[in-house]
Short mmCIF file of N, CA and C in Angstrom, two decimals:
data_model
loop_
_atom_site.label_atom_id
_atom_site.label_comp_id
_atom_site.label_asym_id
_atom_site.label_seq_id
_atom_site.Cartn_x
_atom_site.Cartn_y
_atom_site.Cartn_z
N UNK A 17 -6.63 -137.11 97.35
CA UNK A 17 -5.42 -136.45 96.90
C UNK A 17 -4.25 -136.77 97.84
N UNK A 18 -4.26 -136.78 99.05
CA UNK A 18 -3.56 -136.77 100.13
C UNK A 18 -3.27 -138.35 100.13
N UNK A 19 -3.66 -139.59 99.86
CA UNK A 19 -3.34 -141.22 99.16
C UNK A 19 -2.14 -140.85 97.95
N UNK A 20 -2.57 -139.91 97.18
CA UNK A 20 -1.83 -140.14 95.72
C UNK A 20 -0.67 -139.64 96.05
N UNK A 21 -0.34 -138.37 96.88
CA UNK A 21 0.54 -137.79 97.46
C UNK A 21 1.52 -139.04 98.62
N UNK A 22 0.84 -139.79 98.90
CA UNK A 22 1.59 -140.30 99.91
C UNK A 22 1.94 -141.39 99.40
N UNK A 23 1.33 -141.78 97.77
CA UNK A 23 1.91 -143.27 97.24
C UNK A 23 3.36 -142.67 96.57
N UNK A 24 2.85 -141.57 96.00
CA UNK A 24 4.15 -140.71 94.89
C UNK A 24 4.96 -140.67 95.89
N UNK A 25 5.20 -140.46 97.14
CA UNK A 25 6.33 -139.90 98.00
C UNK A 25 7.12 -141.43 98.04
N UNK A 26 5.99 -142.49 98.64
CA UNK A 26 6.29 -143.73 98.94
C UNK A 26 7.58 -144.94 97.23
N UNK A 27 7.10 -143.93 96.18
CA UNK A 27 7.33 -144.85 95.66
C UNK A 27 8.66 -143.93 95.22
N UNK A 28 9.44 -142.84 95.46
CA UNK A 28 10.16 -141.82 95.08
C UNK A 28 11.42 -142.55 96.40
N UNK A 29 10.92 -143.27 97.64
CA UNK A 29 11.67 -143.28 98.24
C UNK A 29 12.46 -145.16 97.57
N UNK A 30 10.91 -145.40 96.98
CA UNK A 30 11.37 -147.46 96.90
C UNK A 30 12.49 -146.73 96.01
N UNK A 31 12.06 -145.62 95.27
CA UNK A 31 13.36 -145.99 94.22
C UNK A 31 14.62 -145.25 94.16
N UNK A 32 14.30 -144.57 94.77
CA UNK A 32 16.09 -144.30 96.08
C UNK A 32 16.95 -145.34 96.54
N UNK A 33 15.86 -146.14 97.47
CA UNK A 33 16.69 -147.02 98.35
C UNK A 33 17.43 -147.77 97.63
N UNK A 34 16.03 -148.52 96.07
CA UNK A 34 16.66 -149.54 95.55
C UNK A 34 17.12 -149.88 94.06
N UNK A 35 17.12 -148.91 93.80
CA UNK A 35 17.47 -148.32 92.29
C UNK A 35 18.54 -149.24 91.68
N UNK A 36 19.67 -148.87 92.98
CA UNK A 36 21.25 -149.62 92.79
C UNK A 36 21.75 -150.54 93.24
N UNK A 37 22.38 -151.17 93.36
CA UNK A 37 22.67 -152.26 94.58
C UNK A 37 23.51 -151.20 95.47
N UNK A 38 24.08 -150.86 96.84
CA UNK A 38 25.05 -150.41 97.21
C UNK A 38 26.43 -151.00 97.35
N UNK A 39 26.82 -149.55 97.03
CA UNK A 39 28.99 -149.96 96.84
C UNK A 39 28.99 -150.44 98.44
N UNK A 40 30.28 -151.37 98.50
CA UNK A 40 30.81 -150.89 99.60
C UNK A 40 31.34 -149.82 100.18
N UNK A 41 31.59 -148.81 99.15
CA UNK A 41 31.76 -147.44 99.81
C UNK A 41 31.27 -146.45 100.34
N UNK A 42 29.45 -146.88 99.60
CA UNK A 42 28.85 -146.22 99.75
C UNK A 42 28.49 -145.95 101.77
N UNK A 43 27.79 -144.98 101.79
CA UNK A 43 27.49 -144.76 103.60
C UNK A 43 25.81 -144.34 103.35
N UNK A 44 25.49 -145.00 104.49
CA UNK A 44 24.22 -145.09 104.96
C UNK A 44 23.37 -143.43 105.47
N UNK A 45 24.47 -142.80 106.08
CA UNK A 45 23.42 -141.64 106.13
C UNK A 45 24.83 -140.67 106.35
N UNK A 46 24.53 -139.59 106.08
CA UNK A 46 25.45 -138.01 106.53
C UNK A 46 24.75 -137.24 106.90
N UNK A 47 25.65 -136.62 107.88
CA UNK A 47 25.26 -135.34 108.41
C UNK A 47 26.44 -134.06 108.37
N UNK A 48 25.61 -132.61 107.74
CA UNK A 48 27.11 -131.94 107.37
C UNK A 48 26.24 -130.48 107.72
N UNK A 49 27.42 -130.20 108.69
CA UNK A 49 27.24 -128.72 109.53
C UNK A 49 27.54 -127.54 108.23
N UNK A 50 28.72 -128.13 107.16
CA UNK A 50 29.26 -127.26 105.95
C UNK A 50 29.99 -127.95 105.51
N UNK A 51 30.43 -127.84 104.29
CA UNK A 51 31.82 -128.83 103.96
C UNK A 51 32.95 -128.37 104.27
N UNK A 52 33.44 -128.39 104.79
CA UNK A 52 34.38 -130.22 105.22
C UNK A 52 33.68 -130.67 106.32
N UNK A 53 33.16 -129.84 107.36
CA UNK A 53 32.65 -130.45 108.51
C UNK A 53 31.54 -131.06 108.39
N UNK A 54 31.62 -132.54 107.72
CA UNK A 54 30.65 -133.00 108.15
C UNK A 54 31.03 -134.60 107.86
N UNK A 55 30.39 -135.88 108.27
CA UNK A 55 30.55 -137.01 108.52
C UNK A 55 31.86 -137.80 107.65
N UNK A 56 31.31 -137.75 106.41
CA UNK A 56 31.95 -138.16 105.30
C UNK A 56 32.58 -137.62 104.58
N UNK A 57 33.83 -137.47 104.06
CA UNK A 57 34.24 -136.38 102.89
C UNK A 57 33.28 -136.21 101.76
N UNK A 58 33.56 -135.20 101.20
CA UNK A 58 32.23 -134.80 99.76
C UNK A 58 32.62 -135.79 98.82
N UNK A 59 33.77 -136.79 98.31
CA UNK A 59 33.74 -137.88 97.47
C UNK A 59 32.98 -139.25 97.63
N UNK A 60 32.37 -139.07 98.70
CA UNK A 60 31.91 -140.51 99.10
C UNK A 60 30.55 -140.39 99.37
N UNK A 61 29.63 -141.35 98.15
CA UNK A 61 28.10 -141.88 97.72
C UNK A 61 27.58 -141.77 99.10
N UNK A 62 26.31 -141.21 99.27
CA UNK A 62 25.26 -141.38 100.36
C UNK A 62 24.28 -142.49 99.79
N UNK A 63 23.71 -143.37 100.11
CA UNK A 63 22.63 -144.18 99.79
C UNK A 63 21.77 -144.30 101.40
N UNK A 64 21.05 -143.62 101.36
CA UNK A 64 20.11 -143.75 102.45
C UNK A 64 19.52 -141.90 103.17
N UNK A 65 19.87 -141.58 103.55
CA UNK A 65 19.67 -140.37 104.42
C UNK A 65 20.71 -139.00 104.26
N UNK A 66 20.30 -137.93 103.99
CA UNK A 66 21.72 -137.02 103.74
C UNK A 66 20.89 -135.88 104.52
N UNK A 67 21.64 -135.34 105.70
CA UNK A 67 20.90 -134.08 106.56
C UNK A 67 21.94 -132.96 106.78
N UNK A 68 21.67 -131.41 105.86
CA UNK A 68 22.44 -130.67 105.81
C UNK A 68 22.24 -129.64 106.34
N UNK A 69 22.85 -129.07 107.60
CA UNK A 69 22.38 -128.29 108.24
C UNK A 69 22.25 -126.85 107.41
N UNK A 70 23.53 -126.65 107.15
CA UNK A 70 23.99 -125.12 106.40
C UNK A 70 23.86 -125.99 105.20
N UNK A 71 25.38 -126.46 104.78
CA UNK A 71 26.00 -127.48 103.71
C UNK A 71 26.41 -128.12 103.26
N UNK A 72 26.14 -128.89 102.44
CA UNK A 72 26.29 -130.72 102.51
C UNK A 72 26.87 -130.95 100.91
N UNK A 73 28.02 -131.32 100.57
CA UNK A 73 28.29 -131.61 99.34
C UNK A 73 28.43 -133.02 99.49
N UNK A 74 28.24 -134.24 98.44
CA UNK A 74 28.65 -135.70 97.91
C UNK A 74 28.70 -135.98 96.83
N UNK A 75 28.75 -137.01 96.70
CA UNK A 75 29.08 -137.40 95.30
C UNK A 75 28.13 -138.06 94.49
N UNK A 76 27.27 -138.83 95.29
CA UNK A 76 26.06 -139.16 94.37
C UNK A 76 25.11 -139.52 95.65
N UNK A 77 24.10 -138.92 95.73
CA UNK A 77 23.00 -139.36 96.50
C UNK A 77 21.77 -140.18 95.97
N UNK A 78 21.66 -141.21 96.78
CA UNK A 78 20.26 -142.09 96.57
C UNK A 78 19.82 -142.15 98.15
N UNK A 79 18.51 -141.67 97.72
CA UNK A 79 17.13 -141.78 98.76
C UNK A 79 16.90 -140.11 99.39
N UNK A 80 16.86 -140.14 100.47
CA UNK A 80 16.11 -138.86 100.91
C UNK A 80 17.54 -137.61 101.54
N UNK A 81 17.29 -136.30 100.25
CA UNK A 81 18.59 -135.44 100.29
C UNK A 81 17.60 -134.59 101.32
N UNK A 82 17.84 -133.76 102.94
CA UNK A 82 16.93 -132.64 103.13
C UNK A 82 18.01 -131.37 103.82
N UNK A 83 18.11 -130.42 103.69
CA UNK A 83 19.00 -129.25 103.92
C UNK A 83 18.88 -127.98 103.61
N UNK A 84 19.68 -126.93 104.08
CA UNK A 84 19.69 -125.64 103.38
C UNK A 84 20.22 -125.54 102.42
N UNK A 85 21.34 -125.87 102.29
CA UNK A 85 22.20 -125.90 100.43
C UNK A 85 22.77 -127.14 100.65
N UNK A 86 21.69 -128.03 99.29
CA UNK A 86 22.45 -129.93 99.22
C UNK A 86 23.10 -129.49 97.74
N UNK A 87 24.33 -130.23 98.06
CA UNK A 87 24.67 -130.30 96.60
C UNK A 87 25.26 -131.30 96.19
N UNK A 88 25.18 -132.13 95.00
CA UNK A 88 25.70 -133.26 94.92
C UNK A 88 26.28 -133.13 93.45
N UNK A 89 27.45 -134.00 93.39
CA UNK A 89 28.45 -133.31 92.12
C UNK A 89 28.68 -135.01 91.26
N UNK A 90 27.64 -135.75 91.56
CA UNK A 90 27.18 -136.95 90.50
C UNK A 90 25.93 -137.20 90.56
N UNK A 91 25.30 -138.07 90.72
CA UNK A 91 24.01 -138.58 90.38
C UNK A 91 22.74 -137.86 91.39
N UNK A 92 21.73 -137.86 91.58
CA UNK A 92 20.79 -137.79 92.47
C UNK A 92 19.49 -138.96 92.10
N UNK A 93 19.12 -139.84 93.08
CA UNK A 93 17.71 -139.77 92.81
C UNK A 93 17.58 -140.47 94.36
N UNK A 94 16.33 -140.11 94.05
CA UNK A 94 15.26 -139.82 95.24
C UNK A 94 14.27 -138.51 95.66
N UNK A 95 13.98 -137.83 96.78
CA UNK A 95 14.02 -137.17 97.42
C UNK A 95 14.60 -135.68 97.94
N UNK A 96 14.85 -134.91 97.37
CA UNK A 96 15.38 -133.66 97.59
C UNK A 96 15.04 -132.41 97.80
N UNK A 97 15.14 -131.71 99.48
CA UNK A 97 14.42 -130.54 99.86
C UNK A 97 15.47 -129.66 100.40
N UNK A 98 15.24 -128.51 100.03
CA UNK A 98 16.03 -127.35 100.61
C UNK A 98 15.83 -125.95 99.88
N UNK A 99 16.97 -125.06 100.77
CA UNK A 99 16.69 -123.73 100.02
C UNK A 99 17.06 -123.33 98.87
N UNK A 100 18.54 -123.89 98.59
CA UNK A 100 18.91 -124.15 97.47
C UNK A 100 19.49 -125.85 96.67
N UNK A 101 19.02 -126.41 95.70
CA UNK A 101 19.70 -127.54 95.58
C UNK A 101 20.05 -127.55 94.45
N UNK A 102 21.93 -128.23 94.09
CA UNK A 102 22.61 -128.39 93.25
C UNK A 102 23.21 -130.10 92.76
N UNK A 103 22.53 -130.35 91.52
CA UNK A 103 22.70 -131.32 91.13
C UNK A 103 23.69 -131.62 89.92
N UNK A 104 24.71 -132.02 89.65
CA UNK A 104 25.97 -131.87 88.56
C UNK A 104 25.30 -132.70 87.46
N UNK A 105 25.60 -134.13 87.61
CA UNK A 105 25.30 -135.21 86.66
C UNK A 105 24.12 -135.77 86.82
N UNK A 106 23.09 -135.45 86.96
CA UNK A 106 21.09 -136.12 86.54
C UNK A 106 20.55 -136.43 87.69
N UNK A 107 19.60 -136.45 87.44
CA UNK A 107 18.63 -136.04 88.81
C UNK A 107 17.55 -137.12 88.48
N UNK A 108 16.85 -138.08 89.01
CA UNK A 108 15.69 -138.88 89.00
C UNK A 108 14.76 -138.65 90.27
N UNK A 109 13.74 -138.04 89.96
CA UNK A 109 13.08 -138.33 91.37
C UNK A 109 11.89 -137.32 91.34
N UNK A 110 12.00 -136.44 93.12
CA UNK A 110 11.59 -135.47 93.29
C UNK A 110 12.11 -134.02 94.03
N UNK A 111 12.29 -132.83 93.29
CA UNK A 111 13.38 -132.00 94.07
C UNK A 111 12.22 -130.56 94.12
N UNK A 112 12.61 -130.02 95.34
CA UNK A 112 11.42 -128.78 96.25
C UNK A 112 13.03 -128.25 96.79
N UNK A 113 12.59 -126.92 96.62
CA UNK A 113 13.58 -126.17 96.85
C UNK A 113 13.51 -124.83 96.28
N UNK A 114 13.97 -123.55 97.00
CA UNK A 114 13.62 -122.16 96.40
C UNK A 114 14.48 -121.85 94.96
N UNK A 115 15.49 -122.28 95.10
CA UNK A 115 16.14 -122.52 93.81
C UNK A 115 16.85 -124.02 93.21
N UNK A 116 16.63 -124.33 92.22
CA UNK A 116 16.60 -125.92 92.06
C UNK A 116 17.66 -125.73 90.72
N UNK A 117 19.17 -126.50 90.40
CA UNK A 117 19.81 -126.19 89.96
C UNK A 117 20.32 -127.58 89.11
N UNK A 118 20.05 -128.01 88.15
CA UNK A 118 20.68 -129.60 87.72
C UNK A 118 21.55 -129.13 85.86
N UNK A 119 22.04 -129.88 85.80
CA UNK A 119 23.38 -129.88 84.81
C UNK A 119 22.85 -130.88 83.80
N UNK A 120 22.65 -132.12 83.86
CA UNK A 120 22.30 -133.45 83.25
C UNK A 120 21.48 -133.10 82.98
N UNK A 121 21.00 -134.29 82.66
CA UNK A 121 19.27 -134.94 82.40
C UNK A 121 18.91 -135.06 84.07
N UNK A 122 17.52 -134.99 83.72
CA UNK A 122 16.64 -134.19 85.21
C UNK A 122 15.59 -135.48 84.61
N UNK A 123 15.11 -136.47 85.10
CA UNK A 123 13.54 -136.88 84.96
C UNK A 123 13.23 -137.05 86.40
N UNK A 124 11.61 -136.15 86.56
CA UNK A 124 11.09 -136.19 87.83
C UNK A 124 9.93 -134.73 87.70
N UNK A 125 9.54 -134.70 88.63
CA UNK A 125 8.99 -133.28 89.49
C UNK A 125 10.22 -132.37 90.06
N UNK A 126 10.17 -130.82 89.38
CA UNK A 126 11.32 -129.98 89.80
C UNK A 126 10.03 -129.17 90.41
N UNK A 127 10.26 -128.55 91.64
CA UNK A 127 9.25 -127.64 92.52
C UNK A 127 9.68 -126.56 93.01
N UNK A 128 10.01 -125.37 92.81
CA UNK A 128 11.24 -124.39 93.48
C UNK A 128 10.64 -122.42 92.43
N UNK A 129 11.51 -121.98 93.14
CA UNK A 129 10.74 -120.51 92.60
C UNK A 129 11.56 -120.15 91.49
N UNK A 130 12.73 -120.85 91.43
CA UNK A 130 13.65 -120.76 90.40
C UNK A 130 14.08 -122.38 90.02
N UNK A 131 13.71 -123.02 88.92
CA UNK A 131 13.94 -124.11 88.47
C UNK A 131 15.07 -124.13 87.27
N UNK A 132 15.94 -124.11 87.53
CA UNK A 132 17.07 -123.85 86.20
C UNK A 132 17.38 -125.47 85.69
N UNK A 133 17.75 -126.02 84.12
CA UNK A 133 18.41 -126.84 84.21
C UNK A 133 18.63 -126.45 82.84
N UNK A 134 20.26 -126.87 82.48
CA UNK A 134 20.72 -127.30 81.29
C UNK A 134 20.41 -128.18 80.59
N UNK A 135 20.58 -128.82 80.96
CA UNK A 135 20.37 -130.66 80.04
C UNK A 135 18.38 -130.57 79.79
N UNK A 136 18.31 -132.25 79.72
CA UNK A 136 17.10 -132.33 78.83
C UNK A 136 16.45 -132.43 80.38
N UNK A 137 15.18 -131.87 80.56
CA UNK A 137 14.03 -131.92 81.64
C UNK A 137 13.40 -133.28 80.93
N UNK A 138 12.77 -134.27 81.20
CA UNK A 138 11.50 -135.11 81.10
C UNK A 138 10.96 -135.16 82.48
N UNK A 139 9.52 -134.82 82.29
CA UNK A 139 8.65 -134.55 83.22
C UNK A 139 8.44 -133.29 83.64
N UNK A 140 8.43 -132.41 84.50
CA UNK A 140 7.63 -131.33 85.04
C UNK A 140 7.88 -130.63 86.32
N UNK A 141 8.48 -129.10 85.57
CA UNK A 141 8.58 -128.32 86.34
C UNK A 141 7.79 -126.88 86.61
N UNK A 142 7.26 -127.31 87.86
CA UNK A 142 6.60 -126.26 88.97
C UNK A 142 7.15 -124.80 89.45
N UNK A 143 7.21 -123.56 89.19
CA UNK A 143 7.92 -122.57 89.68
C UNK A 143 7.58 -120.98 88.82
N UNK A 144 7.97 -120.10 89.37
CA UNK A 144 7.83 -118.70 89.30
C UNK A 144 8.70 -118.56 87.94
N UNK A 145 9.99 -118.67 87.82
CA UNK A 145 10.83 -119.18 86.51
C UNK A 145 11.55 -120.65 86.08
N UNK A 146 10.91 -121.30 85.20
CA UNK A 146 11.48 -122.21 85.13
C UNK A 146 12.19 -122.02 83.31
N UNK A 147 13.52 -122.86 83.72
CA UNK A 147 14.06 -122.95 82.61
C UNK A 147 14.87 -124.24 82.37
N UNK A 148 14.46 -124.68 81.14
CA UNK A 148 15.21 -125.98 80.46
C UNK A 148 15.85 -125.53 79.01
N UNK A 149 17.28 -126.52 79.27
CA UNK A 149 18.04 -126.46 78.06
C UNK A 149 17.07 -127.17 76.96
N UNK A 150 16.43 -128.69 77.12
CA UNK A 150 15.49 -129.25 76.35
C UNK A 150 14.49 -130.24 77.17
N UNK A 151 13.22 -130.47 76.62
CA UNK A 151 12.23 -130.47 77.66
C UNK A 151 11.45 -131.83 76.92
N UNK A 152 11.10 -132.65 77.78
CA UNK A 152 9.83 -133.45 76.86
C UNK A 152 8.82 -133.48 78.06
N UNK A 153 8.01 -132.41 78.59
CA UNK A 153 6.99 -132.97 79.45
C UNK A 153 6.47 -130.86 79.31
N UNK A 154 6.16 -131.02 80.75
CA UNK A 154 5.67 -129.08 81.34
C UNK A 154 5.99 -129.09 81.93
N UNK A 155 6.00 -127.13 81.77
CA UNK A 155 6.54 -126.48 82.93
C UNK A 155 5.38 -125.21 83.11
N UNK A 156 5.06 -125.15 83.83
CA UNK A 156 3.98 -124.19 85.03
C UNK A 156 4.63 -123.42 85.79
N UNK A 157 4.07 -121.94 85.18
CA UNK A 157 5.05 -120.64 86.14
C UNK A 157 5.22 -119.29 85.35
N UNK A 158 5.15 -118.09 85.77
CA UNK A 158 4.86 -117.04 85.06
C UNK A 158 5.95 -117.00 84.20
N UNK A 159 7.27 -117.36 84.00
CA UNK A 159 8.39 -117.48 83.06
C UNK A 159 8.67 -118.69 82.68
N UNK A 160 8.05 -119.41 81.35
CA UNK A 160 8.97 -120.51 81.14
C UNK A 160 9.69 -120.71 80.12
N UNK A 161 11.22 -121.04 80.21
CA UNK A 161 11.61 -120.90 78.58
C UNK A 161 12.12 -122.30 78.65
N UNK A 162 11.94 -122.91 76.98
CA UNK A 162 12.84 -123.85 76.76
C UNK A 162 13.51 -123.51 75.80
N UNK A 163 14.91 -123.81 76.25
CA UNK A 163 15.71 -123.42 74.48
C UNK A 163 15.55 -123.80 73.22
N UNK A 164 15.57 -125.49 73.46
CA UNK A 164 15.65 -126.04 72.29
C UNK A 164 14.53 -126.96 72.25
N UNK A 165 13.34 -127.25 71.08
CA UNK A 165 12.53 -127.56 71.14
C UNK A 165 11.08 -127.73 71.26
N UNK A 166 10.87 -126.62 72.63
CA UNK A 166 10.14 -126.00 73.11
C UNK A 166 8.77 -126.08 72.07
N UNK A 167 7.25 -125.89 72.76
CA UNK A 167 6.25 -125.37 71.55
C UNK A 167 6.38 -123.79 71.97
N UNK A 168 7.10 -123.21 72.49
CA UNK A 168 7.19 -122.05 72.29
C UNK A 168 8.81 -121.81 73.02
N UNK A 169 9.78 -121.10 72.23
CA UNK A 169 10.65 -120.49 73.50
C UNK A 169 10.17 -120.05 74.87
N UNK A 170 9.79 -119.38 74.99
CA UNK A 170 9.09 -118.12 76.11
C UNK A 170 7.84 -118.64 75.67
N UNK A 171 6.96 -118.33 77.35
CA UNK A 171 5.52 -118.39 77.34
C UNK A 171 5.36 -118.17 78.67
N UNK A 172 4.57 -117.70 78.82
CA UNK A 172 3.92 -116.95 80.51
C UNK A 172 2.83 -118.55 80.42
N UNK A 173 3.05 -118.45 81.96
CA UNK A 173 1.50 -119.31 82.45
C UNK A 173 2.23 -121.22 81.87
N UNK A 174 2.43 -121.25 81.16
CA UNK A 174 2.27 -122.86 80.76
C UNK A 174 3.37 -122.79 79.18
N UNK A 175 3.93 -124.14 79.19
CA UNK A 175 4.91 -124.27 78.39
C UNK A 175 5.21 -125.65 78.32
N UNK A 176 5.32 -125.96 76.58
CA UNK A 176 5.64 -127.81 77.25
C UNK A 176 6.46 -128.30 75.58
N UNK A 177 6.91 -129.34 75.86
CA UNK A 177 7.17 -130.16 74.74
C UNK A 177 7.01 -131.33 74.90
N UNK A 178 6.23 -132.30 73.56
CA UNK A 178 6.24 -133.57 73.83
C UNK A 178 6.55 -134.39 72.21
#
């Protein structure tokens, strides 16, 4: 188990790093005490490393997001851990976090005690409440609703659409 775990992590990061080509605008790693204080202004792409002490806003992160409140207000994929994390425009990857928050389309593993997303989930979310606007995979957790689609709106324990 602990191989499969470490290939899934391994291959969550290949496709962070290399998903995109990088902008020249993009920056290699941030570090943010809160916003504004921190490396980069919040308009400018992380591709590589993003470390948020308190709080870290950008604009699109690729590869490994880890902090107390990450929030990113375009793309995500990779990697994403914290207490709370906020994703605007789609999420690819893997996101752990006590409350997990995405807008877009989400495909990945969502892991958190509160999994919220609007847009369409594909793949599978882990948590105490999870909720999707529309879903094509599961969700596992004593509350799960999907709005639209769903094989059930509401269902305790297990919930899915495919």
């Amino acid at each position: 188990m602990k191989n499969v775990l470490a290939v899934f992590f391994i291959a969550l990061l290949v496709v962070g790093f290399f998903n995109k080509p990088a902008n020249a605008q993009d920056k290699p790693i941030q570090i943010a005490l809160f916003n504004p204080v921190q490396i980069f202004p919040e308009n400018t792409s992380i591709t590589g490393l993003r470390l948020n002490i308190l709080y870290g806003k950008n604009h699109n992160v690729s590869g490994i997001d880890w902090g107390f409140v990450n929030s990113t207000t375009g793309k995500q994929v990779g990697a994403q851990w914290g207490f709370v994390n906020l994703v605007d425009n789609g999420f690819l990857g893997f996101q752990s976090g006590f409350v997990n928050v995405t807008d877009s389309k989400f495909e990945g593993l969502q892991w958190g005690f509160v999994n919220y997303h609007k847009g369409k989930v594909s793949g599978l979310q882990l948590g105490f409440v999870n909720y999707a606007g529309s879903m094509y995979g599961l969700q596992i957790g004593l509350i799960n609703i999907i709005n639209q689609g769903g094989a059930f709106p509401f269902f305790p324990i297990v919930n899915w659409s495919f």
